[in-house]
mmCIF file of N, CA and C in Angstrom:
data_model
loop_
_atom_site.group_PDB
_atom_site.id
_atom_site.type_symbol
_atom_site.label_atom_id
_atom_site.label_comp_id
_atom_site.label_asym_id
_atom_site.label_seq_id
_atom_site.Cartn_x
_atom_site.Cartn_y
_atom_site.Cartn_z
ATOM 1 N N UNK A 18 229.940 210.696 71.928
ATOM 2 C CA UNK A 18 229.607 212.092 71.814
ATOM 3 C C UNK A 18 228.990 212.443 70.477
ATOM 4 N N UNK A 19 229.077 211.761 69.384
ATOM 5 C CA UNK A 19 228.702 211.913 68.160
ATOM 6 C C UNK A 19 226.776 211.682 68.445
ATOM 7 N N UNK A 20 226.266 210.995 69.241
ATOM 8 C CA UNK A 20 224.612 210.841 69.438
ATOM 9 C C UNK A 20 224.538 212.552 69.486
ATOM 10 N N UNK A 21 225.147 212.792 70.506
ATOM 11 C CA UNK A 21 224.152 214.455 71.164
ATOM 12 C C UNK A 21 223.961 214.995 70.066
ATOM 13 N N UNK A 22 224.485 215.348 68.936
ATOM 14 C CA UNK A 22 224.214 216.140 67.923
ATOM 15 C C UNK A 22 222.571 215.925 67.383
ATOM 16 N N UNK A 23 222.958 214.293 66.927
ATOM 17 C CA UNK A 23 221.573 214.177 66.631
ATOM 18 C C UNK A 23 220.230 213.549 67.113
ATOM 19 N N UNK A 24 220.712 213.647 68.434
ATOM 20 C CA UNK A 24 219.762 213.479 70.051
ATOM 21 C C UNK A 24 218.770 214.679 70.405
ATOM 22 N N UNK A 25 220.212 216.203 69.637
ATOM 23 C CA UNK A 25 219.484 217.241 69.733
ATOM 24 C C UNK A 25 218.668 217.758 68.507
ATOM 25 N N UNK A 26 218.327 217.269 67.643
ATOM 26 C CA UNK A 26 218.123 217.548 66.041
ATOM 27 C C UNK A 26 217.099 216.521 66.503
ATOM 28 N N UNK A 27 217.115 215.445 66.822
ATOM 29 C CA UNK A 27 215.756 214.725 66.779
ATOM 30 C C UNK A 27 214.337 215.395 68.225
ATOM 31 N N UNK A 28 214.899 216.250 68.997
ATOM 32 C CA UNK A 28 214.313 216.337 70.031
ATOM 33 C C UNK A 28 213.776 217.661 69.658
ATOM 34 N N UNK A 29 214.492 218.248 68.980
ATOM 35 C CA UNK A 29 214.033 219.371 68.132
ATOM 36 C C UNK A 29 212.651 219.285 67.291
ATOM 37 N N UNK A 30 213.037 218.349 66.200
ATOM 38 C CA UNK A 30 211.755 217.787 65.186
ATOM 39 C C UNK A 30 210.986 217.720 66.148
ATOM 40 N N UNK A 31 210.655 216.440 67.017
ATOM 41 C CA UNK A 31 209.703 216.300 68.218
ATOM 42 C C UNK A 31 208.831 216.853 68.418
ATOM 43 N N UNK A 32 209.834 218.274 69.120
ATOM 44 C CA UNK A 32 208.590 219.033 70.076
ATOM 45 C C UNK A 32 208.313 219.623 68.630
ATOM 46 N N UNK A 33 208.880 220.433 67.398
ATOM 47 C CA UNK A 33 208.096 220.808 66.424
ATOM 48 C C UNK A 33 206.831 220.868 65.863
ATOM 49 N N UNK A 34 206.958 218.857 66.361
ATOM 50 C CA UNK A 34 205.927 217.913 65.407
ATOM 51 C C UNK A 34 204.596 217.915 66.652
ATOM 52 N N UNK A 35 205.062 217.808 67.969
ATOM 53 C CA UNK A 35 204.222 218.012 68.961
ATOM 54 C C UNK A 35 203.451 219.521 68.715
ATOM 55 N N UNK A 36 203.743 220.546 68.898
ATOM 56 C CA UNK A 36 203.497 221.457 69.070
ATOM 57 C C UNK A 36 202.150 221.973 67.966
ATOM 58 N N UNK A 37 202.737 221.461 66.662
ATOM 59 C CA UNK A 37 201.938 222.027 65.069
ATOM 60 C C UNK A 37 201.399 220.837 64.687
ATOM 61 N N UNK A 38 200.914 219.813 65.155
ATOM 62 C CA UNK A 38 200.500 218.474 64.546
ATOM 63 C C UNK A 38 199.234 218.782 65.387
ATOM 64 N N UNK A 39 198.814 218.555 67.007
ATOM 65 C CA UNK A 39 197.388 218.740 66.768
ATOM 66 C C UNK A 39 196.757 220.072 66.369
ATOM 67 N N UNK A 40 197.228 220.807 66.323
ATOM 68 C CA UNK A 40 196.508 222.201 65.849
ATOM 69 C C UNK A 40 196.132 221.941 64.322
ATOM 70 N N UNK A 41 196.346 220.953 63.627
ATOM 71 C CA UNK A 41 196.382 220.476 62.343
ATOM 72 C C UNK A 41 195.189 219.804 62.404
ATOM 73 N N UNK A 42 195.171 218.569 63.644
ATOM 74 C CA UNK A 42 193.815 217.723 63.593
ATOM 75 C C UNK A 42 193.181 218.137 64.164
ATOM 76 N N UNK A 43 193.209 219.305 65.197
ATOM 77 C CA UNK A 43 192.047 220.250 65.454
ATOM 78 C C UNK A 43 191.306 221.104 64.865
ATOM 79 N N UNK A 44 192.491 222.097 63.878
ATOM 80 C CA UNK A 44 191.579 222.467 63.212
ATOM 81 C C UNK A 44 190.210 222.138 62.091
ATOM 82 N N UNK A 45 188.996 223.042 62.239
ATOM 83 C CA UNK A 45 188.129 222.591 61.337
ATOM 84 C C UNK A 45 188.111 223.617 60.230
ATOM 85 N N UNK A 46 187.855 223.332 58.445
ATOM 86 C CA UNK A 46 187.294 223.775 57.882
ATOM 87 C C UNK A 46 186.923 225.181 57.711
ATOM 88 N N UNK A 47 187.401 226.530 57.654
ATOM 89 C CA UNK A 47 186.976 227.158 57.886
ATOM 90 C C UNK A 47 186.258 228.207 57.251
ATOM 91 N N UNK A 48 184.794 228.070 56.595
ATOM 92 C CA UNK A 48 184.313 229.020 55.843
ATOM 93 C C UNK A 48 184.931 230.067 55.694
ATOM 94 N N UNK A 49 185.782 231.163 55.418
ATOM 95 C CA UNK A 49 185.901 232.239 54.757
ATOM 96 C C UNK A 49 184.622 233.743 54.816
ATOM 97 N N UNK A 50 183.689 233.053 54.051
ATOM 98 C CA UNK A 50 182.889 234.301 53.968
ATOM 99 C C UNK A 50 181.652 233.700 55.040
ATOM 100 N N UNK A 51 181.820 233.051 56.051
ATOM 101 C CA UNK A 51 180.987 233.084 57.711
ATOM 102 C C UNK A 51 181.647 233.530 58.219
ATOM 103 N N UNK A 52 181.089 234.729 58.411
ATOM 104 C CA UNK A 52 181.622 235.892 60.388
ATOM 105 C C UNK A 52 180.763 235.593 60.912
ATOM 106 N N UNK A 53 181.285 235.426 62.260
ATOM 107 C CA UNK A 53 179.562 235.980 63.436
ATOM 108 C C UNK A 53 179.856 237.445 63.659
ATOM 109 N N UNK A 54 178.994 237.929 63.571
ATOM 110 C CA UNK A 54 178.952 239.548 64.100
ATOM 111 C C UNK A 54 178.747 239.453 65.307
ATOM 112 N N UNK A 55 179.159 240.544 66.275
ATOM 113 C CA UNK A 55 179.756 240.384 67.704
ATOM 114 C C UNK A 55 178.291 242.082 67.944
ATOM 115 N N UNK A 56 178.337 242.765 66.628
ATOM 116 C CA UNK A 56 177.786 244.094 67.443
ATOM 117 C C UNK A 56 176.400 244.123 66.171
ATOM 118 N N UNK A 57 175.255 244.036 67.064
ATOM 119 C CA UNK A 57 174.032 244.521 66.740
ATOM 120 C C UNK A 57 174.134 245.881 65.386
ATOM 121 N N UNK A 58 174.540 246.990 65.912
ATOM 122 C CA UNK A 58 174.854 248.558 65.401
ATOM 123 C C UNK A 58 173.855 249.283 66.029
ATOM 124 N N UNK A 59 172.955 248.674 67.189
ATOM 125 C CA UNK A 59 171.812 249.017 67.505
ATOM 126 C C UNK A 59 172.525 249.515 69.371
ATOM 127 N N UNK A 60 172.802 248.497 69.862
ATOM 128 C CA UNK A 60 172.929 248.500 71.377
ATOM 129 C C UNK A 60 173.759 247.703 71.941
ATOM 130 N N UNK A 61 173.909 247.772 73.094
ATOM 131 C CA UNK A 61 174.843 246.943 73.960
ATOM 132 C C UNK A 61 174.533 245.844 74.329
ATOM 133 N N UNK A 62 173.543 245.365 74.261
ATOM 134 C CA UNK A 62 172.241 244.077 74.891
ATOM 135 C C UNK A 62 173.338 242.719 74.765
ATOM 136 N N UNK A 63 174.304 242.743 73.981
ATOM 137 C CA UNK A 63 174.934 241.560 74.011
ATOM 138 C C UNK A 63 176.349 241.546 74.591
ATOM 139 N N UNK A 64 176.505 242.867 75.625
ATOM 140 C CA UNK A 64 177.845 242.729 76.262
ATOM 141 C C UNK A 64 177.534 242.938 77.349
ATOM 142 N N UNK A 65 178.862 242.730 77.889
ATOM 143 C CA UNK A 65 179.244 243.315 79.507
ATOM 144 C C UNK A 65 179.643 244.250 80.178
ATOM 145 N N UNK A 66 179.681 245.107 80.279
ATOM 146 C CA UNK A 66 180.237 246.326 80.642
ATOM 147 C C UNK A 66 181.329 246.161 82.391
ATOM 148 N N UNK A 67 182.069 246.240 82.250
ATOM 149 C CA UNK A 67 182.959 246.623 83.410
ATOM 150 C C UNK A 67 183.864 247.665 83.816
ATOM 151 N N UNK A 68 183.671 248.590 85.083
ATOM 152 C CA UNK A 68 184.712 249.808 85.077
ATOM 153 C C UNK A 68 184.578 249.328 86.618
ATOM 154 N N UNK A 69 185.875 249.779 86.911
ATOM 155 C CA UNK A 69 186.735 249.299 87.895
ATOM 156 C C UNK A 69 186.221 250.589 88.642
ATOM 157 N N UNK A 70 185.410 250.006 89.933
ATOM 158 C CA UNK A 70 185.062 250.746 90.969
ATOM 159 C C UNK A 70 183.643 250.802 90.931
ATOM 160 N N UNK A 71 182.657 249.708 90.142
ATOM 161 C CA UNK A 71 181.518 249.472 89.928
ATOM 162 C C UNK A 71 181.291 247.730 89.785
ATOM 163 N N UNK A 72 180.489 247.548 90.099
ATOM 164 C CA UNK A 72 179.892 246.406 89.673
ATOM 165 C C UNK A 72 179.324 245.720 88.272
ATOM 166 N N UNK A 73 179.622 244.563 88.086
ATOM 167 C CA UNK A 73 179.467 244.111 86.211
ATOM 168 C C UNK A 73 178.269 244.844 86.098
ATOM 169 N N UNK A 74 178.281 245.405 84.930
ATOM 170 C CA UNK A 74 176.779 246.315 83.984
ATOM 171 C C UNK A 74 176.418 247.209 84.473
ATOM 172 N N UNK A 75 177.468 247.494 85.060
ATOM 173 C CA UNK A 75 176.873 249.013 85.244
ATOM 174 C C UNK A 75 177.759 249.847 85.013
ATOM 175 N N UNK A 76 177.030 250.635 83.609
ATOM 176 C CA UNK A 76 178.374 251.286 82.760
ATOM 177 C C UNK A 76 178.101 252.806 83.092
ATOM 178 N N UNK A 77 179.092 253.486 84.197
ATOM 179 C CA UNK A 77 178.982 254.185 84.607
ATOM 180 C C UNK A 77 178.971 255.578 83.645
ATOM 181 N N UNK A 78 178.798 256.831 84.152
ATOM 182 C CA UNK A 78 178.405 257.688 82.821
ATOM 183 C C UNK A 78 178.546 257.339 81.527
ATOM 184 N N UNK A 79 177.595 256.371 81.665
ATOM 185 C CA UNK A 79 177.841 256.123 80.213
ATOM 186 C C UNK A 79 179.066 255.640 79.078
ATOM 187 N N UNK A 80 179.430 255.002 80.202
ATOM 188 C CA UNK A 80 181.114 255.241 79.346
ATOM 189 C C UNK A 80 180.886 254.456 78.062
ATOM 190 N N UNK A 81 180.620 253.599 78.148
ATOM 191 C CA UNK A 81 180.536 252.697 76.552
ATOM 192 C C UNK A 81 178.879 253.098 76.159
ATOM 193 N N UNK A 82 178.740 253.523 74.616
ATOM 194 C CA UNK A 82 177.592 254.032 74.238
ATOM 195 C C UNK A 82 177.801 253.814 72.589
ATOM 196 N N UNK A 83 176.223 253.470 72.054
ATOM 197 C CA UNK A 83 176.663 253.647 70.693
ATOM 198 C C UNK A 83 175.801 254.665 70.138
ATOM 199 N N UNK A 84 176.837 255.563 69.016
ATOM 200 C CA UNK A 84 176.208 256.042 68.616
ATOM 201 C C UNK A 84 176.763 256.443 67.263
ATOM 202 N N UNK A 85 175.395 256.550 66.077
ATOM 203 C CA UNK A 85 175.548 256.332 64.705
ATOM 204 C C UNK A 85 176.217 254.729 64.318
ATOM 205 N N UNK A 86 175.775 253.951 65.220
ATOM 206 C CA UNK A 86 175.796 252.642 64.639
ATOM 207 C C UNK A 86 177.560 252.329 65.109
ATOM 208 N N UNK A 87 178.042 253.190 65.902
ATOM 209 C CA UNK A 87 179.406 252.293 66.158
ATOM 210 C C UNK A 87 179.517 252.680 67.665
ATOM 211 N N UNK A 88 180.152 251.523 68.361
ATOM 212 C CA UNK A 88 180.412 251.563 69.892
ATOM 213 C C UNK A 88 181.578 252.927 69.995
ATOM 214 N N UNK A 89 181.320 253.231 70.885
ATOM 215 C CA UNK A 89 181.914 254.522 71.352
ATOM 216 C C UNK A 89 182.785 254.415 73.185
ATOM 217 N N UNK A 90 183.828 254.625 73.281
ATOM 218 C CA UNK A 90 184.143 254.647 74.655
ATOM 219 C C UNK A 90 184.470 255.814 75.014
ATOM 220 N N UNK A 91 183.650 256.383 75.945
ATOM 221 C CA UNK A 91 183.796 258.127 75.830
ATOM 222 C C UNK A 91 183.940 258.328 77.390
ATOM 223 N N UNK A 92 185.083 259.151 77.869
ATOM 224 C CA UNK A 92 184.996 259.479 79.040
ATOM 225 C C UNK A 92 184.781 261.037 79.187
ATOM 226 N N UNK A 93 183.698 261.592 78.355
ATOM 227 C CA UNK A 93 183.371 263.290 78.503
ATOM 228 C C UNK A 93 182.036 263.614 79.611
ATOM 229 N N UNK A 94 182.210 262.379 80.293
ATOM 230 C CA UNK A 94 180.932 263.055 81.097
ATOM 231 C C UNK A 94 181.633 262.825 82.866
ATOM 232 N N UNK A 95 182.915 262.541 82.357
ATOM 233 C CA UNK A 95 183.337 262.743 83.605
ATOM 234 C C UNK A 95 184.782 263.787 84.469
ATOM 235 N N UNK A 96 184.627 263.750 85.499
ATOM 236 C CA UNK A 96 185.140 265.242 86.238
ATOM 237 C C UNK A 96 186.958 264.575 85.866
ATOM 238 N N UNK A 97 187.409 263.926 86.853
ATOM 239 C CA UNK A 97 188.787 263.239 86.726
ATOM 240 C C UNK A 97 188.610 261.473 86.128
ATOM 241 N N UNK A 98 189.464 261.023 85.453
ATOM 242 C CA UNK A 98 189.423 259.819 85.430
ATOM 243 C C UNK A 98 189.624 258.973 85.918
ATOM 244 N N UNK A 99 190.476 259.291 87.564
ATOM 245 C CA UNK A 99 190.215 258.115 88.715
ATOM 246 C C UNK A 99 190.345 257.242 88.384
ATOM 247 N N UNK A 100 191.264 256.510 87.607
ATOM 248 C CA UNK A 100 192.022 254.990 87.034
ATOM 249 C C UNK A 100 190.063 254.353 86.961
ATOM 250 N N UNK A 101 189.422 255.365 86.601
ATOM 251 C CA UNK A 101 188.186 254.259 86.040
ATOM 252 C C UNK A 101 188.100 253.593 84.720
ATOM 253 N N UNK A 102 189.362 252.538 84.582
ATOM 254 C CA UNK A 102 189.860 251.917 83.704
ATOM 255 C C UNK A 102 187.968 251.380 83.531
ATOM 256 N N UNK A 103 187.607 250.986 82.242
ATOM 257 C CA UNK A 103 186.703 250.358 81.540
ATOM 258 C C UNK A 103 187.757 248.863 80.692
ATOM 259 N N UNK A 104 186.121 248.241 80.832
ATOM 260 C CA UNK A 104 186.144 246.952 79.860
ATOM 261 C C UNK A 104 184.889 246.529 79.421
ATOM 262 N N UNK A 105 184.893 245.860 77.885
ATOM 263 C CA UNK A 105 183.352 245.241 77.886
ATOM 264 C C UNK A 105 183.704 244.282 76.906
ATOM 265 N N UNK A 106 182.824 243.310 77.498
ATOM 266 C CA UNK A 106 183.139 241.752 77.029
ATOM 267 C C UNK A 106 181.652 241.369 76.301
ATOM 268 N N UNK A 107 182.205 240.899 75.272
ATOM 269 C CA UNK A 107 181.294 239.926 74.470
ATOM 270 C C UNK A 107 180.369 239.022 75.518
ATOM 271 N N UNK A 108 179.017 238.420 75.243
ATOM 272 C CA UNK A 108 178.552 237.386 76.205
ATOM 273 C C UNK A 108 178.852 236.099 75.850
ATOM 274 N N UNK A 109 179.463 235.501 74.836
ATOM 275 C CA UNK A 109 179.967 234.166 74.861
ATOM 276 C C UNK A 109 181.361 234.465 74.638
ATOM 277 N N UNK A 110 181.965 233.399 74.489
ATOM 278 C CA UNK A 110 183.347 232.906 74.715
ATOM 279 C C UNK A 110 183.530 232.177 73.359
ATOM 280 N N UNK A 111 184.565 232.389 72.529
ATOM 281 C CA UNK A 111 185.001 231.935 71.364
ATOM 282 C C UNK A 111 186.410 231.165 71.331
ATOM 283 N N UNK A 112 186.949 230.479 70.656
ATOM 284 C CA UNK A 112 188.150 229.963 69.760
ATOM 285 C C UNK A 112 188.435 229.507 68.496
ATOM 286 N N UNK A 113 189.356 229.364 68.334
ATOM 287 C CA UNK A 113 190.011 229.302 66.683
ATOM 288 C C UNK A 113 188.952 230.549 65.914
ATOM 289 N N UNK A 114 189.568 231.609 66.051
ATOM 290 C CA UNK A 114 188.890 232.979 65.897
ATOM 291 C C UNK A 114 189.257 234.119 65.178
ATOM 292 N N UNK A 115 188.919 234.796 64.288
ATOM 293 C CA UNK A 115 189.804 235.541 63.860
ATOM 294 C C UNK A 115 188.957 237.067 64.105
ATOM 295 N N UNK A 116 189.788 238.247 63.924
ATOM 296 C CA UNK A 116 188.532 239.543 64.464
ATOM 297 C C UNK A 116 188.943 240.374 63.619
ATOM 298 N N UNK A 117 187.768 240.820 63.090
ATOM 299 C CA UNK A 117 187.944 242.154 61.315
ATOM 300 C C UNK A 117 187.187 243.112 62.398
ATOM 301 N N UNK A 118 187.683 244.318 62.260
ATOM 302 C CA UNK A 118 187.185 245.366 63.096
ATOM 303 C C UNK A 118 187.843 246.917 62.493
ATOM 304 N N UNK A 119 187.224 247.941 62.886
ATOM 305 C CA UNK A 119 187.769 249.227 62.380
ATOM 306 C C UNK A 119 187.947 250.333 64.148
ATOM 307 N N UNK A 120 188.629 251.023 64.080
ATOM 308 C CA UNK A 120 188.736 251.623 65.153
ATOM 309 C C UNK A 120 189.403 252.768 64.913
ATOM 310 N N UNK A 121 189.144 254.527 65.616
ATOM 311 C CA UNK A 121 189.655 255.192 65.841
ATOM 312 C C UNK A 121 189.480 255.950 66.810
ATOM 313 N N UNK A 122 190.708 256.800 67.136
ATOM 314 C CA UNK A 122 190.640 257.883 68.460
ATOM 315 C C UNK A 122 189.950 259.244 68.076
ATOM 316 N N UNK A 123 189.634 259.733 68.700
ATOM 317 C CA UNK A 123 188.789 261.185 68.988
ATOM 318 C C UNK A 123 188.933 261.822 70.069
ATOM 319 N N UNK A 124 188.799 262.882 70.382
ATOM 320 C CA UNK A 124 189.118 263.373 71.430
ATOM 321 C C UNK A 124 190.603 263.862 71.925
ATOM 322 N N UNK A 125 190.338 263.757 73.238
ATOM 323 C CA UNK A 125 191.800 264.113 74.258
ATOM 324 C C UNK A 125 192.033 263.079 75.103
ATOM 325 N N UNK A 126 193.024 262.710 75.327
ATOM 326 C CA UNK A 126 193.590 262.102 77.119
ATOM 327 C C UNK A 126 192.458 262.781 78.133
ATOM 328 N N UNK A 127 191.540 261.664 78.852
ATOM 329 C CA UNK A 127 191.925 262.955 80.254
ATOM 330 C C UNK A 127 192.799 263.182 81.030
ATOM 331 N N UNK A 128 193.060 264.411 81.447
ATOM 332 C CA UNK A 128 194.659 264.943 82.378
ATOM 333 C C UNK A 128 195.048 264.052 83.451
ATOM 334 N N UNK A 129 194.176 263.244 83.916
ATOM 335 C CA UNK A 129 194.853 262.441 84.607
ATOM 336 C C UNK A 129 194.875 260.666 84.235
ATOM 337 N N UNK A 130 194.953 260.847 83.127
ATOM 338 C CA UNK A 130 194.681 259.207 82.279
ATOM 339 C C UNK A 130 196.178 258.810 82.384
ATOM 340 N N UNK A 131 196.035 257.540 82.217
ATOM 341 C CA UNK A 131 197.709 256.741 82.606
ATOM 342 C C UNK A 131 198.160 256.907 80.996
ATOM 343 N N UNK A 132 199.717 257.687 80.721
ATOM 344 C CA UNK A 132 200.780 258.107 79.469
ATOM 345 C C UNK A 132 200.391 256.336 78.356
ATOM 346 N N UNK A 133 200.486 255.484 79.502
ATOM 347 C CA UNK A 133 200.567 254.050 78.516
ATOM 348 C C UNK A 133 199.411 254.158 77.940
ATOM 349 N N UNK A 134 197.827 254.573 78.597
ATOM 350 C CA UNK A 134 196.818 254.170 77.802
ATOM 351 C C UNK A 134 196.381 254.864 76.913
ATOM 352 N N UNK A 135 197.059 256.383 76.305
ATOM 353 C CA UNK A 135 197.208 257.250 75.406
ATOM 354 C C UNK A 135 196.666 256.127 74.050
ATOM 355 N N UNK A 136 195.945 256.525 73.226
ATOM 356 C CA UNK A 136 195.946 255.501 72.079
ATOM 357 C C UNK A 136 195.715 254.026 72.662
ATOM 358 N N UNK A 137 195.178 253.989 73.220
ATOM 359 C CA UNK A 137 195.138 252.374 73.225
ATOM 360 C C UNK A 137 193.909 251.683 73.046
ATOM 361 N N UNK A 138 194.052 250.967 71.837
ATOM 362 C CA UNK A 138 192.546 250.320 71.100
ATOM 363 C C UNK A 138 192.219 249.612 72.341
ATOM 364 N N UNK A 139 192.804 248.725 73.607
ATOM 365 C CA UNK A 139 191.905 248.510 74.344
ATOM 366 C C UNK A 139 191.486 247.028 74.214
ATOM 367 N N UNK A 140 191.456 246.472 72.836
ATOM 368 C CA UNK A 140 191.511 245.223 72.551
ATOM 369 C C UNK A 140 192.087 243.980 73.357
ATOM 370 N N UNK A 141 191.492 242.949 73.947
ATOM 371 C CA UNK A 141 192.437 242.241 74.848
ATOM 372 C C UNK A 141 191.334 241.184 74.040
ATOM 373 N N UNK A 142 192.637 240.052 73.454
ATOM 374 C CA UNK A 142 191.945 238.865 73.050
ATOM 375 C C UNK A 142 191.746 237.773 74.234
ATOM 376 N N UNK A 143 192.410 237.587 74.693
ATOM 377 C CA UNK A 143 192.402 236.616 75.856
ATOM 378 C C UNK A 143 192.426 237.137 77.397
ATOM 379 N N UNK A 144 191.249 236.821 78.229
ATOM 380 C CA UNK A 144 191.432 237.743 79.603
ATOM 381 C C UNK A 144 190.619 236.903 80.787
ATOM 382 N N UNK A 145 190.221 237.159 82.046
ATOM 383 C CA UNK A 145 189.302 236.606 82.564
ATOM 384 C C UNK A 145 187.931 237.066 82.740
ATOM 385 N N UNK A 146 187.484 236.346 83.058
ATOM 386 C CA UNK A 146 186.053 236.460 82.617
ATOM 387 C C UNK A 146 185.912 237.620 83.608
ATOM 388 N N UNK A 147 184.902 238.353 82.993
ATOM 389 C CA UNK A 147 184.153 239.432 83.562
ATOM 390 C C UNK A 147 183.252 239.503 85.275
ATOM 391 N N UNK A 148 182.904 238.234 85.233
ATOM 392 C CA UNK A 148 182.024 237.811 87.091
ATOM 393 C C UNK A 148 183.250 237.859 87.755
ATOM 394 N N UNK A 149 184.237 237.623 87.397
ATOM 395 C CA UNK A 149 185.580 236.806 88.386
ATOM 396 C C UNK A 149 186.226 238.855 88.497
ATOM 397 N N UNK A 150 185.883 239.509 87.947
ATOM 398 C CA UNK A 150 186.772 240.870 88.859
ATOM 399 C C UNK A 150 185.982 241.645 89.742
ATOM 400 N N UNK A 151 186.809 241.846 90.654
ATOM 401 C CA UNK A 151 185.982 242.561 92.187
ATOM 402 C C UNK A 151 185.814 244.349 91.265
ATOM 403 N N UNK A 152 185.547 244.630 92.618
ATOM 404 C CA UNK A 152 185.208 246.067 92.234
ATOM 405 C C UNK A 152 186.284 246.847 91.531
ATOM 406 N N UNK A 153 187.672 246.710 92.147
ATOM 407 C CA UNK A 153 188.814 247.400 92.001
ATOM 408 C C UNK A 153 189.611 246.541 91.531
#
């Protein structure tokens, strides 16, 4: 009975050493002062637009728009909000990534917007790809 102790102390280290050892020889090098910039300040030309109850790119009233040089998600051109949840995706796909960004709210809820999505930056780092969701 005296092994289990350190049967469990070695199985421990293990997965430790498993877990944080290749992320060690994977990682590369990582410049510091190289960002890729993700937004023009100009237009949308390099995303995707998705709202649930439309088809990819087609960003219904307008919902995602920029203007004065920063993306905007505005639902003022519409009557009820009809869970027309929005999304818009970058056109490539990244890892080992880090994201510097600024963001704030404006506006109101619309009256029938879901209590959870009150404030919500909306941000989703990891998701499925944009072709792969149906309409709804």
């Amino acid at each position: 009975m005296k092994l289990a102790p350190m049967f469990l102390v070695s199985t421990f280290i293990g997965i430790l050493l498993f877990f944080n050892f290749p992320n060690n020889l994977d990682t590369k090098e990582i410049n510091k002062d190289k960002w890729v910039k993700l937004f023009n300040g100009k237009d949308l030309k390099d995303w995707h637009v998705k709202i649930r109850g439309y088809p990819l790119d087609v960003n219904y009233k307008n919902t995602f728009r920029v203007t004065d040089g920063v993306i905007q998600v505005n639902y003022d051109q519409y009557d009820d909000f009809n869970e027309s949840y929005g999304h818009i995706f970058y056109k490539n796909e990244f890892s080992n990534y880090k994201l510097r960004l600024q963001y704030r709210f404006t506006g109101k809820q619309l009256k029938d917007g879901a209590g959870w999505a009150k404030r919500n930056s909306g941000i989703m780092i990891h998701c499925q790809p944009p072709e792969s969701m149906g309409l709804n």
